Short mmCIF file of C-alpha atoms in Angstrom, two decimals:
data_model
loop_
_atom_site.label_atom_id
_atom_site.label_comp_id
_atom_site.label_asym_id
_atom_site.label_seq_id
_atom_site.Cartn_x
_atom_site.Cartn_y
_atom_site.Cartn_z
CA UNK Z 1 20.17 36.14 146.76
CA UNK Z 2 20.60 39.90 146.77
CA UNK Z 3 24.15 41.03 147.35
CA UNK Z 4 25.89 44.27 148.09
CA UNK Z 5 27.79 43.82 144.84
CA UNK Z 6 24.71 44.80 142.77
CA UNK Z 7 25.37 48.51 143.40
CA UNK Z 8 28.99 48.23 142.26
CA UNK Z 9 30.25 50.60 139.61
CA UNK Z 10 31.93 49.50 136.42
CA UNK Z 11 35.71 49.90 136.37
CA UNK Z 12 35.39 52.90 134.05
CA UNK Z 13 32.75 54.61 136.18
CA UNK Z 14 34.78 53.97 139.30
CA UNK Z 15 38.00 55.36 137.75
CA UNK Z 16 36.17 58.46 136.53
CA UNK Z 17 34.66 59.07 139.97
CA UNK Z 18 38.03 58.61 141.68
CA UNK Z 19 39.64 61.10 139.28
CA UNK Z 20 36.84 63.61 139.85
CA UNK Z 21 36.98 63.11 143.62
CA UNK Z 22 40.74 63.69 143.61
CA UNK Z 23 40.04 66.97 141.80
CA UNK Z 24 37.72 68.03 144.62
CA UNK Z 25 34.32 67.09 143.16
CA UNK Z 26 32.03 66.54 146.17
CA UNK Z 27 29.39 64.81 144.05
CA UNK Z 28 31.97 62.25 142.95
CA UNK Z 29 32.95 61.65 146.59
CA UNK Z 30 29.30 61.19 147.50
CA UNK Z 31 28.84 58.73 144.63
CA UNK Z 32 31.88 56.70 145.73
CA UNK Z 33 30.53 56.56 149.27
CA UNK Z 34 26.96 55.67 148.30
CA UNK Z 35 28.00 52.96 145.84
CA UNK Z 36 30.24 51.28 148.44
CA UNK Z 37 28.39 51.93 151.69
CA UNK Z 38 26.46 48.65 151.81
CA UNK Z 39 29.57 46.60 151.04
CA UNK Z 40 31.72 48.37 153.62
CA UNK Z 41 29.04 48.14 156.30
CA UNK Z 42 28.38 44.49 155.41
CA UNK Z 43 32.03 43.54 155.85
CA UNK Z 44 32.42 45.44 159.12
CA UNK Z 45 29.14 44.02 160.47
CA UNK Z 46 30.22 40.47 159.76
CA UNK Z 47 33.61 41.01 161.37
CA UNK Z 48 32.30 42.82 164.45
CA UNK Z 49 28.80 41.35 164.82
CA UNK Z 50 27.47 44.60 166.27
CA UNK Z 51 25.55 47.23 164.30
CA UNK Z 52 26.86 50.26 166.14
CA UNK Z 53 30.48 49.09 166.08
CA UNK Z 54 30.11 48.17 162.41
CA UNK Z 55 28.79 51.65 161.62
CA UNK Z 56 31.70 53.20 163.53
CA UNK Z 57 34.22 51.00 161.68
CA UNK Z 58 32.58 51.78 158.32
CA UNK Z 59 32.77 55.49 159.08
CA UNK Z 60 36.43 55.14 160.10
CA UNK Z 61 37.12 53.28 156.85
CA UNK Z 62 35.53 55.98 154.70
CA UNK Z 63 37.32 58.77 156.57
CA UNK Z 64 40.65 56.97 156.16
CA UNK Z 65 40.09 56.09 152.51
CA UNK Z 66 38.82 59.47 151.42
CA UNK Z 67 41.63 61.18 153.34
CA UNK Z 68 44.15 58.97 151.55
CA UNK Z 69 42.52 59.13 148.12
CA UNK Z 70 45.60 60.82 146.65
CA UNK Z 71 47.65 57.77 147.71
CA UNK Z 72 45.31 55.30 145.95
CA UNK Z 73 47.54 53.81 143.25
CA UNK Z 74 44.88 51.96 141.30
CA UNK Z 75 46.67 48.59 141.44
CA UNK Z 76 43.38 47.09 142.63
CA UNK Z 77 39.90 48.48 142.15
CA UNK Z 78 38.84 51.31 144.43
CA UNK Z 79 36.25 48.96 145.94
CA UNK Z 80 38.86 46.32 146.78
CA UNK Z 81 41.16 48.98 148.27
CA UNK Z 82 38.27 50.40 150.31
CA UNK Z 83 37.21 46.96 151.59
CA UNK Z 84 40.78 46.29 152.72
CA UNK Z 85 40.68 49.55 154.68
CA UNK Z 86 37.29 48.52 156.13
CA UNK Z 87 38.66 45.15 157.28
CA UNK Z 88 41.56 46.92 158.96
CA UNK Z 89 39.23 49.48 160.58
CA UNK Z 90 36.99 46.72 161.95
CA UNK Z 91 39.95 44.77 163.32
CA UNK Z 92 41.40 47.91 164.89
CA UNK Z 93 38.09 48.79 166.50
CA UNK Z 94 37.68 45.24 167.82
CA UNK Z 95 41.18 45.34 169.36
CA UNK Z 96 40.60 48.80 170.81
CA UNK Z 97 37.31 47.69 172.35
CA UNK Z 98 38.87 44.46 173.61
CA UNK Z 99 35.84 42.55 172.44
CA UNK Z 100 35.55 39.18 170.86
CA UNK Z 101 33.16 39.00 167.96
CA UNK Z 102 29.68 37.94 168.91
CA UNK Z 103 26.89 37.37 166.45
CA UNK Z 104 24.25 40.04 166.58
CA UNK Z 105 21.07 38.36 165.40
CA UNK Z 106 19.60 41.72 164.41
CA UNK Z 107 22.41 42.07 161.83
CA UNK Z 108 21.35 38.77 160.27
CA UNK Z 109 17.69 39.77 160.42
CA UNK Z 110 18.48 43.08 158.68
CA UNK Z 111 19.88 41.17 155.73
CA UNK Z 112 16.52 39.47 155.13
CA UNK Z 113 14.27 42.38 156.15
CA UNK Z 114 13.50 43.56 152.64
CA UNK Z 115 11.25 40.62 151.75
CA UNK Z 116 7.55 41.49 151.25
CA UNK Z 117 5.82 38.30 152.46
CA UNK Z 118 5.85 38.23 156.30
CA UNK Z 119 6.10 34.42 156.46
CA UNK Z 120 8.96 34.43 153.99
CA UNK Z 121 10.62 37.30 155.88
CA UNK Z 122 10.48 35.33 159.16
CA UNK Z 123 11.79 32.18 157.51
CA UNK Z 124 14.59 34.03 155.75
CA UNK Z 125 15.45 35.93 158.92
CA UNK Z 126 15.69 32.71 160.92
CA UNK Z 127 17.82 31.05 158.24
CA UNK Z 128 20.03 34.15 157.93
CA UNK Z 129 20.52 34.14 161.70
CA UNK Z 130 21.45 30.46 161.60
CA UNK Z 131 23.99 31.08 158.82
CA UNK Z 132 25.41 34.13 160.64
CA UNK Z 133 25.85 32.06 163.81
CA UNK Z 134 27.68 29.36 161.87
CA UNK Z 135 29.74 31.97 160.02
CA UNK Z 136 30.81 33.49 163.35
CA UNK Z 137 32.25 30.11 164.37
CA UNK Z 138 34.69 30.06 161.44
CA UNK Z 139 38.29 31.16 161.90
CA UNK Z 140 38.67 34.83 160.92
CA UNK Z 141 40.46 34.21 157.60
CA UNK Z 142 37.83 31.71 156.48
CA UNK Z 143 34.98 33.95 157.67
CA UNK Z 144 36.41 36.90 155.75
CA UNK Z 145 36.95 34.88 152.56
CA UNK Z 146 33.41 33.45 152.66
CA UNK Z 147 31.89 36.85 153.43
CA UNK Z 148 33.72 38.60 150.60
CA UNK Z 149 32.97 35.84 148.09
CA UNK Z 150 29.34 35.13 148.97
CA UNK Z 151 28.01 38.49 150.10
CA UNK Z 152 30.16 40.77 147.94
CA UNK Z 153 30.94 38.45 144.99
CA UNK Z 154 34.62 39.36 144.93
CA UNK Z 155 37.05 37.29 142.89
CA UNK Z 156 39.72 35.28 144.68
CA UNK Z 157 42.30 37.83 143.58
CA UNK Z 158 40.22 40.64 145.08
CA UNK Z 159 39.70 38.63 148.27
CA UNK Z 160 43.45 38.12 148.52
CA UNK Z 161 44.01 41.85 148.11
CA UNK Z 162 41.45 42.69 150.80
CA UNK Z 163 42.64 39.98 153.20
CA UNK Z 164 46.32 40.63 152.62
CA UNK Z 165 47.10 37.16 151.31
CA UNK Z 166 47.71 35.44 147.98
CA UNK Z 167 44.94 34.50 145.59
CA UNK Z 168 45.65 30.83 146.34
CA UNK Z 169 45.36 31.37 150.09
CA UNK Z 170 42.08 33.22 149.53
CA UNK Z 171 40.78 30.28 147.49
CA UNK Z 172 41.83 27.77 150.18
CA UNK Z 173 40.32 29.83 152.99
CA UNK Z 174 37.06 30.16 151.08
CA UNK Z 175 36.78 26.44 150.32
CA UNK Z 176 37.71 25.42 153.87
CA UNK Z 177 35.20 27.94 155.21
CA UNK Z 178 32.40 26.64 152.98
CA UNK Z 179 33.21 23.05 153.95
CA UNK Z 180 33.12 23.98 157.66
CA UNK Z 181 29.87 25.94 157.19
CA UNK Z 182 28.22 22.92 155.60
CA UNK Z 183 29.29 20.81 158.57
CA UNK Z 184 27.99 23.38 161.07
CA UNK Z 185 24.66 23.79 159.28
CA UNK Z 186 23.91 20.04 159.15
#
């Protein structure tokens, strides 16, 4: 399974880019954005279930994060900090729009669209849509924990930091979410 985590920077590369970006280096800012864009969009898309809203929330997250870069303390990785901002941006946008999350099947299909074999692409798209529908039925905390663990390969500590809960709560939410997903997919 291809994940958004593949494009992640090492801790040293990330720290160097953050330092350069704080000093006004536009190339460093661009590198931070490009290396985290898929992850931020992926999280917002799974929370909102709508491509356009997810893009808006991702943009809001980047604007907020880059505007507050001087306040980034480095207690967590930049990526974890940014994903937390993205979760908050998506939740804020959902509240502002007064919309409940609905699964957008095209979001699920996009995740499998890069396969070369058309038969495989259709099968993967259908399975991705089925998983996305089941994922949408999970409570928000479980959905977020599963999304961050499976699609972004974050540790439980990182999930806790993004979700605003303890590492133990992140672990419990993930395991309960996976158990519920298995039930829904049977």
